[in-house]
Short mmCIF file of C-alpha atoms in Angstrom, two decimals:
data_model
loop_
_atom_site.label_atom_id
_atom_site.label_comp_id
_atom_site.label_asym_id
_atom_site.label_seq_id
_atom_site.Cartn_x
_atom_site.Cartn_y
_atom_site.Cartn_z
CA UNK A 21 -38.87 -38.37 -54.45
CA UNK A 22 -39.91 -36.98 -57.87
CA UNK A 23 -40.63 -33.54 -56.36
CA UNK A 24 -37.37 -33.55 -54.41
CA UNK A 25 -35.38 -34.73 -57.42
CA UNK A 26 -36.96 -32.04 -59.61
CA UNK A 27 -36.14 -29.30 -57.10
CA UNK A 28 -32.55 -30.53 -56.77
CA UNK A 29 -32.19 -30.69 -60.55
CA UNK A 30 -33.54 -27.17 -60.95
CA UNK A 31 -31.25 -25.83 -58.24
CA UNK A 32 -28.07 -27.34 -59.64
CA UNK A 33 -29.11 -26.21 -63.13
CA UNK A 34 -29.34 -22.62 -61.91
CA UNK A 35 -26.07 -22.74 -59.97
CA UNK A 36 -24.16 -24.34 -62.84
CA UNK A 37 -25.75 -21.93 -65.30
CA UNK A 38 -24.00 -19.17 -63.36
CA UNK A 39 -20.70 -21.05 -63.49
CA UNK A 40 -20.90 -22.06 -67.16
CA UNK A 41 -21.99 -18.70 -68.51
CA UNK A 42 -18.69 -17.31 -67.26
CA UNK A 43 -16.71 -20.10 -68.94
CA UNK A 44 -18.39 -19.46 -72.29
CA UNK A 45 -17.86 -15.72 -72.00
CA UNK A 46 -14.21 -16.32 -71.09
CA UNK A 47 -13.73 -18.37 -74.25
CA UNK A 48 -15.53 -15.91 -76.54
CA UNK A 49 -15.30 -12.33 -75.31
CA UNK A 50 -13.77 -11.57 -71.89
CA UNK A 51 -10.14 -11.55 -73.07
CA UNK A 52 -10.38 -8.46 -75.32
CA UNK A 53 -12.71 -6.63 -72.90
CA UNK A 54 -10.79 -7.10 -69.67
CA UNK A 55 -7.24 -7.76 -70.90
CA UNK A 56 -6.95 -5.57 -74.03
CA UNK A 57 -3.23 -4.85 -73.58
CA UNK A 58 -2.48 -8.54 -74.19
CA UNK A 59 -2.23 -10.34 -77.51
CA UNK A 60 -5.31 -12.43 -78.42
CA UNK A 61 -3.51 -15.58 -77.20
CA UNK A 62 -2.39 -14.00 -73.91
CA UNK A 63 -5.79 -12.41 -73.39
CA UNK A 64 -7.47 -15.81 -73.71
CA UNK A 65 -4.99 -17.26 -71.22
CA UNK A 66 -5.71 -14.42 -68.78
CA UNK A 67 -9.49 -14.89 -69.15
CA UNK A 68 -9.07 -18.61 -68.47
CA UNK A 69 -6.95 -17.67 -65.45
CA UNK A 70 -9.90 -15.87 -63.88
CA UNK A 71 -12.02 -18.87 -64.92
CA UNK A 72 -9.67 -21.09 -62.88
CA UNK A 73 -10.12 -18.89 -59.80
CA UNK A 74 -13.65 -20.23 -59.48
CA UNK A 75 -12.28 -23.76 -59.19
CA UNK A 76 -9.76 -22.74 -56.54
CA UNK A 77 -12.62 -21.28 -54.50
CA UNK A 78 -14.82 -24.37 -54.77
CA UNK A 79 -12.99 -26.51 -52.15
CA UNK A 80 -13.03 -23.52 -49.79
CA UNK A 81 -16.76 -23.22 -50.37
CA UNK A 82 -17.20 -26.92 -49.67
CA UNK A 83 -15.39 -26.49 -46.32
CA UNK A 84 -17.47 -23.44 -45.40
CA UNK A 85 -20.84 -24.77 -46.52
CA UNK A 86 -19.95 -28.34 -45.55
CA UNK A 87 -19.53 -27.14 -41.97
CA UNK A 88 -22.99 -25.59 -42.19
CA UNK A 89 -24.44 -28.76 -43.73
CA UNK A 90 -22.95 -31.11 -41.15
CA UNK A 91 -23.76 -28.88 -38.19
CA UNK A 92 -27.10 -27.25 -39.13
CA UNK A 93 -28.52 -29.36 -41.93
CA UNK A 94 -28.38 -29.85 -45.70
CA UNK A 95 -31.28 -27.51 -46.46
CA UNK A 96 -29.69 -24.20 -45.26
CA UNK A 97 -26.73 -24.90 -47.56
CA UNK A 98 -28.98 -24.82 -50.62
CA UNK A 99 -30.34 -21.36 -49.83
CA UNK A 100 -27.04 -19.69 -48.84
CA UNK A 101 -25.03 -21.09 -51.77
CA UNK A 102 -27.69 -20.11 -54.31
CA UNK A 103 -27.82 -16.53 -53.03
CA UNK A 104 -24.04 -16.11 -53.13
CA UNK A 105 -23.58 -17.57 -56.60
CA UNK A 106 -26.53 -15.68 -58.10
CA UNK A 107 -25.50 -12.30 -56.67
CA UNK A 108 -21.90 -12.59 -57.84
CA UNK A 109 -23.00 -13.66 -61.33
CA UNK A 110 -25.30 -10.65 -61.73
CA UNK A 111 -22.44 -8.43 -60.56
CA UNK A 112 -20.19 -9.75 -63.36
CA UNK A 113 -22.80 -8.61 -65.86
CA UNK A 114 -22.70 -5.11 -64.36
CA UNK A 115 -18.91 -4.84 -64.22
CA UNK A 116 -17.26 -2.02 -66.23
CA UNK A 117 -14.55 -3.18 -68.63
CA UNK A 118 -10.85 -2.29 -68.74
CA UNK A 119 -11.56 0.60 -71.08
CA UNK A 120 -13.72 2.24 -68.42
CA UNK A 121 -11.97 1.65 -65.09
CA UNK A 122 -8.58 0.25 -66.09
CA UNK A 123 -6.82 -2.44 -64.09
CA UNK A 124 -9.59 -2.47 -61.47
CA UNK A 125 -11.82 -4.27 -64.01
CA UNK A 126 -9.85 -7.56 -64.21
CA UNK A 127 -9.23 -7.46 -60.45
CA UNK A 128 -12.95 -7.16 -59.71
CA UNK A 129 -13.65 -9.87 -62.28
CA UNK A 130 -11.27 -12.15 -60.40
CA UNK A 131 -12.99 -11.43 -57.06
CA UNK A 132 -16.46 -12.09 -58.45
CA UNK A 133 -15.37 -15.31 -60.11
CA UNK A 134 -13.91 -16.41 -56.76
CA UNK A 135 -17.26 -15.74 -55.06
CA UNK A 136 -19.05 -17.73 -57.77
CA UNK A 137 -16.83 -20.70 -57.04
CA UNK A 138 -17.30 -20.31 -53.30
CA UNK A 139 -21.08 -20.61 -53.68
CA UNK A 140 -20.90 -23.51 -56.13
CA UNK A 141 -18.57 -25.37 -53.76
CA UNK A 142 -21.43 -25.61 -51.28
CA UNK A 143 -24.22 -26.23 -53.78
CA UNK A 144 -23.25 -29.70 -54.94
CA UNK A 145 -22.90 -31.20 -51.47
CA UNK A 146 -26.21 -29.82 -50.22
CA UNK A 147 -28.25 -30.75 -53.29
CA UNK A 148 -26.82 -34.23 -53.68
CA UNK A 149 -27.03 -35.16 -50.00
CA UNK A 150 -30.59 -33.95 -49.63
CA UNK A 151 -31.58 -36.23 -52.51
CA UNK A 152 -29.33 -39.19 -51.66
CA UNK A 153 -30.34 -39.28 -47.99
CA UNK A 154 -34.04 -39.28 -48.88
CA UNK A 155 -33.70 -41.96 -51.58
CA UNK A 156 -34.34 -45.68 -51.02
CA UNK A 157 -31.06 -47.62 -51.01
CA UNK A 158 -31.93 -49.77 -54.03
CA UNK A 159 -32.55 -46.70 -56.21
CA UNK A 160 -30.09 -44.26 -54.66
CA UNK A 161 -27.93 -43.89 -57.77
CA UNK A 162 -30.99 -43.21 -59.93
CA UNK A 163 -32.51 -40.52 -57.70
CA UNK A 164 -29.12 -38.97 -56.94
CA UNK A 165 -28.41 -38.66 -60.65
CA UNK A 166 -31.01 -35.93 -61.10
CA UNK A 167 -28.85 -33.23 -59.49
CA UNK A 168 -26.16 -34.45 -61.90
CA UNK A 169 -28.49 -33.70 -64.83
CA UNK A 170 -28.76 -30.11 -63.58
CA UNK A 171 -25.33 -29.07 -64.94
CA UNK A 172 -26.40 -30.17 -68.43
CA UNK A 173 -29.52 -27.98 -68.22
CA UNK A 174 -27.43 -25.11 -66.85
CA UNK A 175 -24.92 -25.47 -69.66
CA UNK A 176 -27.61 -25.58 -72.32
CA UNK A 177 -29.37 -22.53 -70.90
CA UNK A 178 -26.13 -20.55 -70.59
CA UNK A 179 -24.84 -21.44 -74.03
CA UNK A 180 -28.27 -21.19 -75.62
CA UNK A 181 -28.52 -17.59 -74.50
CA UNK A 182 -24.98 -16.89 -75.68
CA UNK A 183 -25.70 -18.58 -79.00
CA UNK A 184 -28.91 -16.63 -79.56
CA UNK A 185 -27.31 -13.30 -78.69
CA UNK A 186 -24.20 -14.06 -80.73
CA UNK A 187 -26.30 -14.96 -83.76
CA UNK A 188 -28.72 -12.03 -83.39
CA UNK A 189 -26.25 -9.23 -82.71
CA UNK A 190 -23.35 -7.83 -84.73
CA UNK A 191 -19.97 -8.62 -83.18
CA UNK A 192 -19.55 -5.04 -81.95
CA UNK A 193 -22.92 -5.02 -80.18
CA UNK A 194 -22.34 -8.46 -78.68
CA UNK A 195 -19.00 -7.28 -77.27
CA UNK A 196 -20.50 -3.99 -76.04
CA UNK A 197 -23.54 -5.29 -74.15
CA UNK A 198 -24.91 -8.58 -75.53
CA UNK A 199 -22.60 -10.81 -73.46
CA UNK A 200 -23.91 -9.19 -70.26
CA UNK A 201 -27.54 -10.33 -70.69
CA UNK A 202 -26.99 -13.97 -69.61
CA UNK A 203 -25.28 -12.72 -66.43
CA UNK A 204 -28.21 -10.43 -65.61
CA UNK A 205 -30.64 -13.30 -66.15
CA UNK A 206 -28.96 -15.14 -63.25
CA UNK A 207 -30.82 -12.89 -60.81
CA UNK A 208 -34.26 -14.04 -61.95
CA UNK A 209 -33.11 -17.65 -62.00
CA UNK A 210 -31.79 -17.40 -58.44
CA UNK A 211 -35.15 -16.10 -57.21
CA UNK A 212 -36.90 -18.99 -58.97
CA UNK A 213 -34.50 -21.44 -57.34
CA UNK A 214 -35.14 -20.03 -53.88
CA UNK A 215 -38.88 -20.44 -54.41
CA UNK A 216 -38.46 -24.06 -55.52
CA UNK A 217 -36.34 -24.92 -52.50
CA UNK A 218 -38.47 -23.16 -49.90
CA UNK A 219 -40.70 -26.20 -49.33
CA UNK A 220 -38.03 -28.94 -49.20
CA UNK A 221 -37.83 -31.02 -46.02
CA UNK A 222 -34.57 -31.60 -44.18
CA UNK A 223 -32.72 -34.87 -44.78
CA UNK A 224 -34.06 -37.64 -42.49
CA UNK A 225 -30.55 -39.07 -42.18
CA UNK A 226 -29.26 -35.77 -40.83
CA UNK A 227 -32.10 -35.59 -38.29
CA UNK A 228 -31.06 -39.01 -36.98
CA UNK A 229 -27.54 -37.86 -36.08
CA UNK A 230 -27.16 -37.41 -32.33
CA UNK A 231 -23.47 -36.49 -32.15
CA UNK A 232 -22.62 -33.81 -34.74
CA UNK A 233 -18.96 -33.23 -35.57
CA UNK A 234 -17.69 -30.11 -33.83
CA UNK A 235 -15.36 -29.14 -36.69
CA UNK A 236 -16.25 -31.43 -39.62
CA UNK A 237 -13.30 -30.45 -41.83
CA UNK A 238 -10.78 -31.29 -39.10
CA UNK A 239 -12.42 -34.67 -38.60
CA UNK A 240 -12.42 -35.34 -42.35
CA UNK A 241 -8.70 -34.52 -42.65
CA UNK A 242 -7.83 -36.57 -39.58
CA UNK A 243 -9.85 -39.71 -40.34
CA UNK A 244 -10.63 -39.56 -44.08
CA UNK A 245 -7.68 -37.70 -45.62
CA UNK A 246 -6.63 -40.57 -47.88
CA UNK A 247 -10.21 -41.01 -49.08
CA UNK A 248 -10.51 -37.30 -49.95
CA UNK A 249 -7.30 -37.41 -52.00
CA UNK A 250 -8.33 -40.58 -53.82
CA UNK A 251 -11.77 -39.22 -54.71
CA UNK A 252 -10.26 -35.94 -55.88
CA UNK A 253 -7.74 -37.73 -58.07
CA UNK A 254 -10.41 -40.07 -59.42
CA UNK A 255 -12.75 -37.25 -60.41
CA UNK A 256 -10.04 -35.06 -61.96
CA UNK A 257 -10.40 -36.59 -65.43
CA UNK A 258 -14.14 -35.93 -65.50
CA UNK A 259 -13.56 -32.23 -64.90
CA UNK A 260 -10.66 -32.13 -67.35
CA UNK A 261 -12.74 -33.73 -70.11
CA UNK A 262 -15.84 -31.64 -69.52
CA UNK A 263 -14.07 -28.28 -69.48
CA UNK A 264 -11.86 -29.22 -72.39
CA UNK A 265 -14.83 -29.85 -74.65
CA UNK A 266 -17.12 -27.12 -73.29
CA UNK A 267 -14.63 -24.28 -72.75
CA UNK A 268 -11.21 -24.79 -74.35
CA UNK A 269 -12.63 -26.26 -77.56
CA UNK A 270 -14.71 -23.09 -78.10
CA UNK A 271 -11.63 -20.88 -77.99
CA UNK A 272 -9.54 -23.33 -80.03
CA UNK A 273 -12.11 -23.77 -82.79
CA UNK A 274 -13.03 -20.09 -83.13
CA UNK A 275 -9.51 -18.64 -82.83
CA UNK A 276 -7.27 -21.29 -84.40
CA UNK A 277 -9.55 -23.02 -86.90
CA UNK A 278 -11.85 -20.16 -87.87
CA UNK A 279 -15.03 -22.05 -86.99
CA UNK A 280 -17.91 -19.70 -86.25
CA UNK A 281 -19.14 -19.27 -82.68
CA UNK A 282 -22.61 -20.43 -83.71
CA UNK A 283 -21.41 -23.69 -85.26
CA UNK A 284 -19.13 -24.57 -82.36
CA UNK A 285 -21.69 -23.78 -79.68
CA UNK A 286 -24.25 -25.88 -81.56
CA UNK A 287 -21.87 -28.89 -81.70
CA UNK A 288 -21.13 -28.70 -77.98
CA UNK A 289 -24.74 -28.16 -76.99
CA UNK A 290 -25.98 -31.11 -79.06
CA UNK A 291 -23.47 -33.40 -77.33
CA UNK A 292 -24.48 -32.07 -73.90
CA UNK A 293 -28.16 -32.84 -74.68
CA UNK A 294 -27.25 -36.50 -75.26
CA UNK A 295 -25.11 -36.54 -72.11
CA UNK A 296 -27.93 -35.12 -69.96
CA UNK A 297 -30.51 -37.54 -71.36
CA UNK A 298 -28.32 -40.57 -70.68
CA UNK A 299 -27.39 -39.65 -67.10
CA UNK A 300 -30.39 -41.32 -65.33
CA UNK A 301 -30.12 -44.37 -67.60
CA UNK A 302 -26.47 -44.88 -66.70
CA UNK A 303 -27.32 -44.35 -63.03
CA UNK A 304 -29.76 -47.29 -63.21
CA UNK A 305 -26.80 -49.45 -64.23
CA UNK A 306 -24.97 -48.13 -61.18
CA UNK A 307 -27.79 -49.38 -58.96
CA UNK A 308 -27.67 -52.78 -60.61
CA UNK A 309 -23.95 -53.40 -61.17
CA UNK A 310 -22.26 -51.06 -58.70
CA UNK A 311 -20.68 -47.60 -58.70
CA UNK A 312 -17.03 -48.57 -59.07
CA UNK A 313 -17.32 -50.72 -62.25
CA UNK A 314 -18.99 -47.86 -64.13
CA UNK A 315 -16.39 -45.36 -62.93
CA UNK A 316 -13.56 -47.66 -64.04
CA UNK A 317 -15.23 -48.19 -67.43
CA UNK A 318 -15.71 -44.47 -68.05
CA UNK A 319 -12.18 -43.68 -66.98
CA UNK A 320 -10.72 -46.36 -69.26
CA UNK A 321 -12.78 -44.94 -72.13
CA UNK A 322 -11.20 -41.54 -71.49
CA UNK A 323 -7.73 -43.09 -71.73
CA UNK A 324 -8.59 -44.50 -75.16
CA UNK A 325 -10.55 -41.54 -76.57
CA UNK A 326 -8.54 -38.39 -75.83
CA UNK A 327 -6.13 -38.62 -78.79
CA UNK A 328 -8.90 -39.48 -81.30
CA UNK A 329 -10.95 -36.62 -79.85
CA UNK A 330 -8.35 -33.92 -80.53
CA UNK A 331 -7.76 -35.25 -84.03
CA UNK A 332 -11.48 -34.99 -84.76
CA UNK A 333 -11.62 -31.47 -83.31
CA UNK A 334 -8.70 -30.41 -85.49
CA UNK A 335 -10.59 -31.24 -88.69
CA UNK A 336 -12.79 -28.15 -88.25
CA UNK A 337 -15.66 -30.14 -89.76
CA UNK A 338 -18.80 -29.82 -87.61
CA UNK A 339 -19.96 -33.44 -87.82
CA UNK A 340 -16.53 -34.86 -86.94
CA UNK A 341 -16.08 -32.32 -84.16
CA UNK A 342 -19.45 -33.33 -82.76
CA UNK A 343 -18.42 -37.01 -82.79
CA UNK A 344 -15.21 -36.19 -80.93
CA UNK A 345 -17.03 -34.16 -78.28
CA UNK A 346 -19.85 -36.70 -77.92
CA UNK A 347 -17.43 -39.58 -77.37
CA UNK A 348 -15.69 -37.65 -74.61
CA UNK A 349 -18.96 -36.76 -72.87
CA UNK A 350 -20.21 -40.36 -73.06
CA UNK A 351 -17.07 -41.46 -71.22
CA UNK A 352 -17.63 -38.62 -68.76
CA UNK A 353 -21.24 -39.49 -68.01
CA UNK A 354 -20.37 -43.15 -67.40
CA UNK A 355 -18.39 -41.94 -64.38
CA UNK A 356 -20.31 -38.91 -63.19
CA UNK A 357 -23.82 -40.37 -63.40
CA UNK A 358 -23.09 -42.43 -60.28
CA UNK A 359 -20.73 -40.20 -58.24
CA UNK A 360 -23.64 -38.40 -56.55
CA UNK A 361 -24.48 -41.72 -54.86
CA UNK A 362 -20.90 -42.99 -54.66
CA UNK A 363 -19.26 -40.13 -52.79
CA UNK A 364 -21.84 -39.77 -49.98
CA UNK A 365 -21.73 -43.53 -49.41
CA UNK A 366 -17.97 -43.34 -48.84
CA UNK A 367 -18.33 -41.04 -45.80
CA UNK A 368 -20.05 -41.46 -42.45
CA UNK A 369 -23.18 -39.25 -42.06
CA UNK A 370 -21.76 -36.87 -39.42
CA UNK A 371 -19.08 -35.54 -41.83
CA UNK A 372 -20.67 -36.52 -45.13
CA UNK A 373 -21.52 -33.01 -46.36
CA UNK A 374 -17.95 -31.83 -45.86
CA UNK A 375 -16.14 -34.98 -46.99
CA UNK A 376 -18.10 -35.60 -50.18
CA UNK A 377 -18.10 -31.94 -51.20
CA UNK A 378 -14.39 -31.39 -50.52
CA UNK A 379 -13.42 -34.49 -52.50
CA UNK A 380 -15.71 -33.54 -55.38
CA UNK A 381 -14.55 -29.93 -55.59
CA UNK A 382 -10.88 -30.67 -55.03
CA UNK A 383 -11.16 -32.88 -58.10
CA UNK A 384 -12.40 -29.76 -59.89
CA UNK A 385 -9.21 -27.92 -58.97
CA UNK A 386 -7.00 -30.78 -60.15
CA UNK A 387 -8.87 -31.40 -63.39
CA UNK A 388 -10.80 -28.24 -64.25
CA UNK A 389 -8.94 -25.17 -63.03
CA UNK A 390 -5.79 -25.48 -65.13
CA UNK A 391 -6.99 -27.57 -68.05
CA UNK A 392 -8.22 -24.69 -70.30
CA UNK A 393 -4.98 -22.76 -69.58
CA UNK A 394 -2.69 -25.75 -70.15
CA UNK A 395 -4.61 -26.89 -73.23
CA UNK A 396 -4.46 -23.38 -74.75
CA UNK A 397 -0.69 -23.18 -74.18
CA UNK A 398 -0.06 -26.70 -75.53
CA UNK A 399 -2.20 -26.11 -78.61
CA UNK A 400 -0.33 -22.87 -79.35
CA UNK A 401 2.99 -24.72 -79.44
CA UNK A 402 1.87 -27.56 -81.70
CA UNK A 403 0.71 -27.92 -85.28
CA UNK A 404 -2.84 -28.04 -86.55
CA UNK A 405 -3.61 -31.18 -84.52
CA UNK A 406 -3.01 -30.48 -80.80
CA UNK A 407 -1.62 -33.92 -79.95
CA UNK A 408 -0.04 -32.56 -76.77
CA UNK A 409 -3.52 -31.70 -75.46
CA UNK A 410 -4.66 -35.28 -76.06
CA UNK A 411 -1.55 -36.64 -74.34
CA UNK A 412 -2.11 -34.34 -71.36
CA UNK A 413 -5.71 -35.54 -70.96
CA UNK A 414 -4.65 -39.17 -71.37
CA UNK A 415 -2.14 -38.74 -68.55
CA UNK A 416 -4.83 -37.35 -66.23
CA UNK A 417 -7.12 -40.24 -67.17
CA UNK A 418 -4.45 -42.79 -66.22
CA UNK A 419 -3.99 -41.16 -62.80
CA UNK A 420 -7.75 -41.15 -62.24
CA UNK A 421 -7.99 -44.79 -63.29
CA UNK A 422 -5.49 -45.77 -60.58
CA UNK A 423 -7.41 -43.74 -57.98
CA UNK A 424 -10.73 -45.37 -58.88
CA UNK A 425 -9.07 -48.79 -58.67
CA UNK A 426 -8.03 -48.02 -55.08
CA UNK A 427 -11.53 -46.98 -53.97
CA UNK A 428 -13.98 -49.54 -52.54
CA UNK A 429 -17.41 -50.45 -53.86
CA UNK A 430 -20.30 -48.96 -51.86
CA UNK A 431 -23.48 -50.20 -53.53
CA UNK A 432 -25.88 -51.42 -50.82
CA UNK A 433 -26.31 -55.17 -50.87
CA UNK A 434 -29.69 -56.21 -52.31
CA UNK A 435 -32.19 -57.52 -49.77
CA UNK A 436 -32.81 -61.19 -50.44
CA UNK A 437 -36.41 -62.25 -50.69
CA UNK A 438 -37.43 -65.12 -48.43
CA UNK A 439 -39.96 -67.67 -49.69
CA UNK A 440 -42.62 -68.59 -47.12
CA UNK A 441 -42.33 -72.07 -45.66
CA UNK A 442 -44.75 -74.65 -47.03
CA UNK A 443 -46.15 -77.62 -45.13
#
């Protein structure tokens, strides 16, 4: 289990590195390079629009790769999704800007972002299921949490490279070529990920299935449609919170408040370190007390924290901004530390790869695709404190809270010990 968990963590870290490096670039530099005819505000909106295309593609990727995972096994999904995401990320780093090829540049950017999302839509289901289906029932949340730590590593690696290049290069050099380096690095990371995954064994639970679903997605829609919608609605707030603090806040702080890129990236990265470190610890609580209670607690915390968070961000003071971001990510991790065990347990094994992945990635569309765009537009219309952004996030949190309340608990019942008879 430690070797499997480490390989799953490394794989999700690499895949999410590819996804996050685009989000950071969209917040910092892609608007002027690919949408120069727009105002700075409109250019940021357009860059976040291409960012959202990756989320739209993720449910499609979960259908495509979920079919592969339910029909042929979880392991092939990990290889195919990693290759697709890595290749499209490297291609973004090689893409000419608007000044070189005109309108073809943003169109190609949109296509490559779509392909990124397609690959990532398959990654989560394959990595999580391979770990969850190997794990002992009593520690399933713990072992399944390691793929959930991967995004934190991916985020730190992506933003660490952006931070180092941004600090080391003049603004003109960073805009000319420095932003491309993290995209090029995705190629080497993808090769490393393929090597790590080459020795992984297929899921024993998959090998036990005698009757594989002929068209898993059709079966999921027919028999588990309500469950997919509830899980998507429940997870929406997690995506909304994460991409608000890791993507929108970068653009808001640097463009509206005049906070330097270095300071803002440092605040976000420090909070993500804490979030990643706490993920396995929170998952242990999920094994002991159940998945649903933790999800309800984290969701309720989001309801209470979103308005204080935006007020702390609006101060422009690094320590207070860090506190606002950290509080949001602590609420986030209380939910998402256990969903890697929770979602697979909600679906029967023969359609588990498709069902869990579609629900997870559809939640990304609802909560992550539009949030940076909506938050940017709402902040532009308000005063210094973007209260409308906080109200928007609070509304999503209330919807997610209702959805979590309607989902069942899935934690396996503990096996009672039997004392030997005496006498």
